[in-house]
mmCIF file of N, CA and C in Angstrom:
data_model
loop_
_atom_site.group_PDB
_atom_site.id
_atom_site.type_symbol
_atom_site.label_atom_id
_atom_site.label_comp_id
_atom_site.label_asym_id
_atom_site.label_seq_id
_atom_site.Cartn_x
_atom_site.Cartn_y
_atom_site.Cartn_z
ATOM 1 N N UNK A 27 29.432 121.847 186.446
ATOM 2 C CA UNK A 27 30.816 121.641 186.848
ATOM 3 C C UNK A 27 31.459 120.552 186.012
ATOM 4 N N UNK A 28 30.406 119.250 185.500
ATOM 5 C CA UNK A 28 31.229 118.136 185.220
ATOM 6 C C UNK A 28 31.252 118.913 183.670
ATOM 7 N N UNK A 29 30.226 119.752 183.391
ATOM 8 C CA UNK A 29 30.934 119.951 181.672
ATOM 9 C C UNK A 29 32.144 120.810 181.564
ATOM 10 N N UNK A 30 32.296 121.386 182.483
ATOM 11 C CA UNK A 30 33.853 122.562 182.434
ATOM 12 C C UNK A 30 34.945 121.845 182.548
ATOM 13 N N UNK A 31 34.748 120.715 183.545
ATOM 14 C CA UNK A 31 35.926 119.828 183.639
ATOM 15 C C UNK A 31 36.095 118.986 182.191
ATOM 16 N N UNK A 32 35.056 118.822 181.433
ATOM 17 C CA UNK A 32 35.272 117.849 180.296
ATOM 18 C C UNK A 32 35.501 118.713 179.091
ATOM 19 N N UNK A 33 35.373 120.349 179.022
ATOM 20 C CA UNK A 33 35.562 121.082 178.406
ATOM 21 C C UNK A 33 36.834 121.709 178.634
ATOM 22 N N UNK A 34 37.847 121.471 179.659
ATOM 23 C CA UNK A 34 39.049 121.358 179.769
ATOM 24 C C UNK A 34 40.039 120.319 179.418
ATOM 25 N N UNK A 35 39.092 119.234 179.577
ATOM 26 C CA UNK A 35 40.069 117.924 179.309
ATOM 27 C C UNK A 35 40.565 118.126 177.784
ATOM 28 N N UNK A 36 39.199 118.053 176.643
ATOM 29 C CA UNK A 36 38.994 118.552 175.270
ATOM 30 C C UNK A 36 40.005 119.518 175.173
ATOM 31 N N UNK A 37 40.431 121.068 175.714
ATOM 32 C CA UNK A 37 41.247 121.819 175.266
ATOM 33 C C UNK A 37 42.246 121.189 175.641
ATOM 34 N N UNK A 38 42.873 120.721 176.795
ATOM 35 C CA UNK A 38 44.095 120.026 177.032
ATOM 36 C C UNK A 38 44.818 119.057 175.895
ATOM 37 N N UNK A 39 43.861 118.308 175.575
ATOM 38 C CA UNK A 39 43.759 117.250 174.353
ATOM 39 C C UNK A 39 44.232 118.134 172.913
ATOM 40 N N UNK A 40 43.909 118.463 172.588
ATOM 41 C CA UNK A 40 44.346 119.680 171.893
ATOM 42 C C UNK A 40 45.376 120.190 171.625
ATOM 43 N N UNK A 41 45.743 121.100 173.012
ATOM 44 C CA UNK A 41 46.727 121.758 173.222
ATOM 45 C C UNK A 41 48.237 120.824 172.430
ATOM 46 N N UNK A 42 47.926 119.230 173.364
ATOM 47 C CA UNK A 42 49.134 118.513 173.452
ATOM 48 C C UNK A 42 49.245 118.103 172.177
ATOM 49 N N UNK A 43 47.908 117.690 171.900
ATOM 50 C CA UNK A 43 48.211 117.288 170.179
ATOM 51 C C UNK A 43 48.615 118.270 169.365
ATOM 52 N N UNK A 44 48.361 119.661 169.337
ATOM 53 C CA UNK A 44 49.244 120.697 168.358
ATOM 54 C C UNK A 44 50.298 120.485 168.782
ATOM 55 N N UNK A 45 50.455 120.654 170.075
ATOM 56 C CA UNK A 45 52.227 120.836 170.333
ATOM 57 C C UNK A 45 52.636 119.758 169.516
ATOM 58 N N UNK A 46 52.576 118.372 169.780
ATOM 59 C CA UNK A 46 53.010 117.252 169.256
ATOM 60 C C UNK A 46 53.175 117.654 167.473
ATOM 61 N N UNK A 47 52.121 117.978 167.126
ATOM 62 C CA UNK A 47 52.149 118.264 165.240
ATOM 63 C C UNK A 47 53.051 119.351 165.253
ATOM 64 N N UNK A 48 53.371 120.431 165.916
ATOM 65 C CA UNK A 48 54.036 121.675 165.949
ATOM 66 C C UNK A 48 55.897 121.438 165.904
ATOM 67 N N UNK A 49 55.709 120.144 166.747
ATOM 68 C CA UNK A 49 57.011 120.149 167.264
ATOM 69 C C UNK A 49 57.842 118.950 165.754
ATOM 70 N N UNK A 50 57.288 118.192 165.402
ATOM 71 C CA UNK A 50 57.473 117.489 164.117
ATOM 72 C C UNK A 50 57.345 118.439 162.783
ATOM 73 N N UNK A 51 56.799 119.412 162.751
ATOM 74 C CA UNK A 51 56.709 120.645 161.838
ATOM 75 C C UNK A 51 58.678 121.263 161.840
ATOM 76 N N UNK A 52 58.810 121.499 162.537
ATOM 77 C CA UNK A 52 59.927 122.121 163.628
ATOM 78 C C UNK A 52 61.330 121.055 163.493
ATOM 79 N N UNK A 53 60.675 120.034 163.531
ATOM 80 C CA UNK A 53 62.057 118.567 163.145
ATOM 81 C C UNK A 53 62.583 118.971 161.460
ATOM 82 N N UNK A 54 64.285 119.102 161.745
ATOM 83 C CA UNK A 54 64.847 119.041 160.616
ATOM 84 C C UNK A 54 64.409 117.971 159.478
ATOM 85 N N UNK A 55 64.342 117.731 158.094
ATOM 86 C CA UNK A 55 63.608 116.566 157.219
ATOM 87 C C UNK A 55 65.376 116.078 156.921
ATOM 88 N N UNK A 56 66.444 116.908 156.972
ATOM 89 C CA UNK A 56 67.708 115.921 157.095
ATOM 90 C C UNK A 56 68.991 117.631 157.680
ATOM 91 N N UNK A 57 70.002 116.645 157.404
ATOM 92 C CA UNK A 57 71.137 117.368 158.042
ATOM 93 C C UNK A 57 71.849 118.398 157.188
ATOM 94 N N UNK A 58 72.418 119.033 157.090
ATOM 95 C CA UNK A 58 73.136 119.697 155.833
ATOM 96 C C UNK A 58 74.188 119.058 156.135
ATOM 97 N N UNK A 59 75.056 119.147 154.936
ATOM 98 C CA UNK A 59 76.705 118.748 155.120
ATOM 99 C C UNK A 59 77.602 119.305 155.390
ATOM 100 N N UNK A 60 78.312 118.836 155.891
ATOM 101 C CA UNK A 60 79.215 119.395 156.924
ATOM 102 C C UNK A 60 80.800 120.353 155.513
ATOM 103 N N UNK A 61 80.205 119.497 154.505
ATOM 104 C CA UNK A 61 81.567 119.879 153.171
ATOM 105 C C UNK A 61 80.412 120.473 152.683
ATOM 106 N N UNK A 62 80.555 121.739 151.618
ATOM 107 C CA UNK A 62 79.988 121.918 150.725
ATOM 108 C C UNK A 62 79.627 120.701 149.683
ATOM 109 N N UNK A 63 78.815 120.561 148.722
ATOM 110 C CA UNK A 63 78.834 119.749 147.183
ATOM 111 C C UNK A 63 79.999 120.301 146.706
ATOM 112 N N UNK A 64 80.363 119.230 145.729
ATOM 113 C CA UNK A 64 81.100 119.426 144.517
ATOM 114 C C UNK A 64 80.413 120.793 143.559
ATOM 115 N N UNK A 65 80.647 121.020 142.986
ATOM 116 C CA UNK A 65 80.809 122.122 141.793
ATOM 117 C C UNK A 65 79.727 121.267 140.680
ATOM 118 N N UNK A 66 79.108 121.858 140.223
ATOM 119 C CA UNK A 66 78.339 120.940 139.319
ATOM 120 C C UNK A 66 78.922 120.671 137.938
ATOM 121 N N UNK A 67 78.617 120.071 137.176
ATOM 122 C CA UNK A 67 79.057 120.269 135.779
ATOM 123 C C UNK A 67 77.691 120.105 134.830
ATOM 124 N N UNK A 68 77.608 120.855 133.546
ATOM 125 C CA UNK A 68 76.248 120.267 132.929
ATOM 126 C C UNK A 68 76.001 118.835 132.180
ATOM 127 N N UNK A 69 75.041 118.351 132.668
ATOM 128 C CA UNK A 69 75.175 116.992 131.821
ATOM 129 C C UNK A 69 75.217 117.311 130.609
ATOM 130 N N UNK A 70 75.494 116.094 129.529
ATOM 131 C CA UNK A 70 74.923 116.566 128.239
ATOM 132 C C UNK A 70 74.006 115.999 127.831
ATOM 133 N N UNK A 71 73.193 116.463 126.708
ATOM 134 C CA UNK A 71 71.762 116.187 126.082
ATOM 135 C C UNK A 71 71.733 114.723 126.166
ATOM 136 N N UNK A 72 70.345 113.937 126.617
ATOM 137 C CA UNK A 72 70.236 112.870 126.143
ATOM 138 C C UNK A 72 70.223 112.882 124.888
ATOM 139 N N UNK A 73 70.865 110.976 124.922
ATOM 140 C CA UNK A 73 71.034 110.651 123.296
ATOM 141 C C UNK A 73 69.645 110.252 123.081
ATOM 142 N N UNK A 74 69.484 110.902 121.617
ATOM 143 C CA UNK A 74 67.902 110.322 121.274
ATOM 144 C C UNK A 74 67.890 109.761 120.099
ATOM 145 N N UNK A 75 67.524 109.130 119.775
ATOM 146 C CA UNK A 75 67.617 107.818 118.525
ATOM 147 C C UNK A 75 67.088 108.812 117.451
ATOM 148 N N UNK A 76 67.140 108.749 116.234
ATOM 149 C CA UNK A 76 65.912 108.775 115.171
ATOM 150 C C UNK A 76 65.957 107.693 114.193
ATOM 151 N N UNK A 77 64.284 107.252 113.930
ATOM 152 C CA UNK A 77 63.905 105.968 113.389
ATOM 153 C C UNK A 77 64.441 106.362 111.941
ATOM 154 N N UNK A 78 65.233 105.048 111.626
ATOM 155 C CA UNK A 78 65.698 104.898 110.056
ATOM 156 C C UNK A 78 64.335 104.791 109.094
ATOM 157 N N UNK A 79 63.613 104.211 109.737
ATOM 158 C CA UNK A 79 62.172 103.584 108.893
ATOM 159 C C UNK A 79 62.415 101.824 108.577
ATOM 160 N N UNK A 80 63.242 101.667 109.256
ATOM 161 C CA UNK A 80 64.216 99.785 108.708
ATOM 162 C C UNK A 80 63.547 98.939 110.028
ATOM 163 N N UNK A 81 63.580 97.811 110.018
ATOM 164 C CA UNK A 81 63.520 97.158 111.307
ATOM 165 C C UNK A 81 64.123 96.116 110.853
ATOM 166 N N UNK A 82 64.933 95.378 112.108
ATOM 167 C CA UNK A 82 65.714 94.031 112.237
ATOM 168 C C UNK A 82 64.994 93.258 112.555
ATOM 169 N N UNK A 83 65.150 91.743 113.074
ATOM 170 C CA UNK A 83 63.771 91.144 113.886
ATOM 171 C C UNK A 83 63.028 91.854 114.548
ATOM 172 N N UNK A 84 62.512 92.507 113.499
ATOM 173 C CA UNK A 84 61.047 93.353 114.532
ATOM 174 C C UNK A 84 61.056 94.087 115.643
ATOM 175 N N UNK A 85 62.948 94.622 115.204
ATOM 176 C CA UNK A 85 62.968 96.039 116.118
ATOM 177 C C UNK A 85 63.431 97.136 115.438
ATOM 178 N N UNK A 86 62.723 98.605 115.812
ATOM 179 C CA UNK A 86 62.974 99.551 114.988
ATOM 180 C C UNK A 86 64.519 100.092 114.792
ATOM 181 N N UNK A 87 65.194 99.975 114.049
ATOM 182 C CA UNK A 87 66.866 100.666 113.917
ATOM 183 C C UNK A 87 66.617 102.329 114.188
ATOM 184 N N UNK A 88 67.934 102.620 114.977
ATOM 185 C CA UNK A 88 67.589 104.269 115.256
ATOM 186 C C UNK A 88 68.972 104.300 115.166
ATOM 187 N N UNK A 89 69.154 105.107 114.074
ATOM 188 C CA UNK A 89 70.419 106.538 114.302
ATOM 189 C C UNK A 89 70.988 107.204 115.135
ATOM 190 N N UNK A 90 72.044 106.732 116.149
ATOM 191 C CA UNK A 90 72.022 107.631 116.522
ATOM 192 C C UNK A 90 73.091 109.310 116.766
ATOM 193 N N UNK A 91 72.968 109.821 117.351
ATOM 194 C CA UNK A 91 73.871 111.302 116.765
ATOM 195 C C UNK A 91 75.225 111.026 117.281
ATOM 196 N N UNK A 92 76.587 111.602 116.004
ATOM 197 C CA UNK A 92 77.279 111.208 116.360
ATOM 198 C C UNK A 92 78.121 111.756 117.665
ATOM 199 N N UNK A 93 79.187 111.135 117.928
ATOM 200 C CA UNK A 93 80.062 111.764 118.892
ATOM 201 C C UNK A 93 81.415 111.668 118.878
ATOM 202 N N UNK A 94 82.344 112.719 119.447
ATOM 203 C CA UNK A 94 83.588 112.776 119.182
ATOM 204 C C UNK A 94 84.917 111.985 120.074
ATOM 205 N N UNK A 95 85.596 111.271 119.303
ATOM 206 C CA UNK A 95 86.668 110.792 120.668
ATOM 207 C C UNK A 95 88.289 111.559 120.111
ATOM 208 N N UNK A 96 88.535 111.351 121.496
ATOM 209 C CA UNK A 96 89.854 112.141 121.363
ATOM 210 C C UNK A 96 90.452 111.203 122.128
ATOM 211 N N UNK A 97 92.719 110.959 121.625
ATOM 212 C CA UNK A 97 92.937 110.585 122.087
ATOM 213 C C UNK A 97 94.324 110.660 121.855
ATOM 214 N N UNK A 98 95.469 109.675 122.510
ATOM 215 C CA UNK A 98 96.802 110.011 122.816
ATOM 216 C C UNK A 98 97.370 109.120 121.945
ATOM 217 N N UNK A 99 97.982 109.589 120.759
ATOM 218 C CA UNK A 99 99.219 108.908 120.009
ATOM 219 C C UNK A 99 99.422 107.677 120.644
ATOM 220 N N UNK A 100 100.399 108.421 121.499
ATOM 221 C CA UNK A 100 101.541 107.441 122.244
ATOM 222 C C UNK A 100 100.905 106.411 123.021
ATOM 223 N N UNK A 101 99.891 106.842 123.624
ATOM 224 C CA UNK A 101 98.825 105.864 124.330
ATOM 225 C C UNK A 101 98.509 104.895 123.426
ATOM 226 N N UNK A 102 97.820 104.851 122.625
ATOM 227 C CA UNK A 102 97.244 104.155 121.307
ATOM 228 C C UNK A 102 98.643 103.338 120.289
ATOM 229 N N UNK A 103 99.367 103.843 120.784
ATOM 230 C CA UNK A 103 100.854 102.898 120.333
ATOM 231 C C UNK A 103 101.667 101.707 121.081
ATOM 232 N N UNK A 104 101.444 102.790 122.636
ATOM 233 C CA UNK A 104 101.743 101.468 123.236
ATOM 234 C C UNK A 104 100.806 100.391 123.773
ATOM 235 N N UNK A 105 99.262 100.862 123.383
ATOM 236 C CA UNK A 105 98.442 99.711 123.721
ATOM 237 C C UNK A 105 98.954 98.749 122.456
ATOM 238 N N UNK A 106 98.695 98.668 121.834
ATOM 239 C CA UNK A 106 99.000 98.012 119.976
ATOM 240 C C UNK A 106 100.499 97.399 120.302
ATOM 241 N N UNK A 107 101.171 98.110 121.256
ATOM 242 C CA UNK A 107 102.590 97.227 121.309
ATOM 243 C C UNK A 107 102.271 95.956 122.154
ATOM 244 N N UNK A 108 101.293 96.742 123.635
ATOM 245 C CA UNK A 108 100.817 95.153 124.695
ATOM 246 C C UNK A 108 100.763 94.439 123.453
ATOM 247 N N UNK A 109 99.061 94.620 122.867
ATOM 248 C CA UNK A 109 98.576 93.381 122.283
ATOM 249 C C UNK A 109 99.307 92.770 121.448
ATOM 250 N N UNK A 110 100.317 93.285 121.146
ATOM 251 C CA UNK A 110 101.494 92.451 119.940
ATOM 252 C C UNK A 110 102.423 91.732 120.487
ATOM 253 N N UNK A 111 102.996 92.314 121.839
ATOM 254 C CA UNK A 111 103.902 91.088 122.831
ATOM 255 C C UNK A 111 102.804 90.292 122.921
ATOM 256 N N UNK A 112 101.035 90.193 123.419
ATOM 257 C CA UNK A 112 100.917 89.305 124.613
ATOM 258 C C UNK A 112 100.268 88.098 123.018
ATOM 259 N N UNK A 113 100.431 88.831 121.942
ATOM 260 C CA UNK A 113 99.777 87.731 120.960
ATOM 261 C C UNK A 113 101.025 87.073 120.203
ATOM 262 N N UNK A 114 101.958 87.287 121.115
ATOM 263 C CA UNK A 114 103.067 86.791 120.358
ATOM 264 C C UNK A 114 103.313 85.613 121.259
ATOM 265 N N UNK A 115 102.992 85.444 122.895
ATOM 266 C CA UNK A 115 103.094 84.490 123.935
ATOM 267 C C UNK A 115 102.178 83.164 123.799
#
């Protein structure tokens, strides 16, 4: 009799502990959002150096690839006008 009772306790023990692992299985790991994401865009390539074969104080010089800027006349005119009033003050 006393081993059936201790051979119940054991399955009981059990039981509660799956449930317990079952029920944390079962727990969301986070929330979704309530907005969609943004739209992605692709990054672009990392920049990657290439060694000149030169070094400065004993650091290697790297090349690196060029890149393009674009920009506004008029923008670029009236910055050049600020700096010409405020170097005139």
């Amino acid at each position: 009799m006393q081993a059936t009772n201790r051979i119940f306790a054991v399955l009981w023990i059990v039981l509660v502990a799956a449930a317990l692992i079952g029920a944390t299985v079962w727990i969301p790991g986070r929330v979704a959002p309530a907005v969609p994401p943004v739209t992605r865009t692709e990054s672009p390539a990392p920049m990657v150096g290439t060694f000149t074969g030169e070094f400065e104080n004993g650091v290697p010089v790297q090349r690196l690839p060029a890149i393009t800027v674009t920009t506004n006349r008029s923008v670029e005119l009236a910055r050049m006008a600020r700096e010409e009033r405020f170097s005139r003050e």
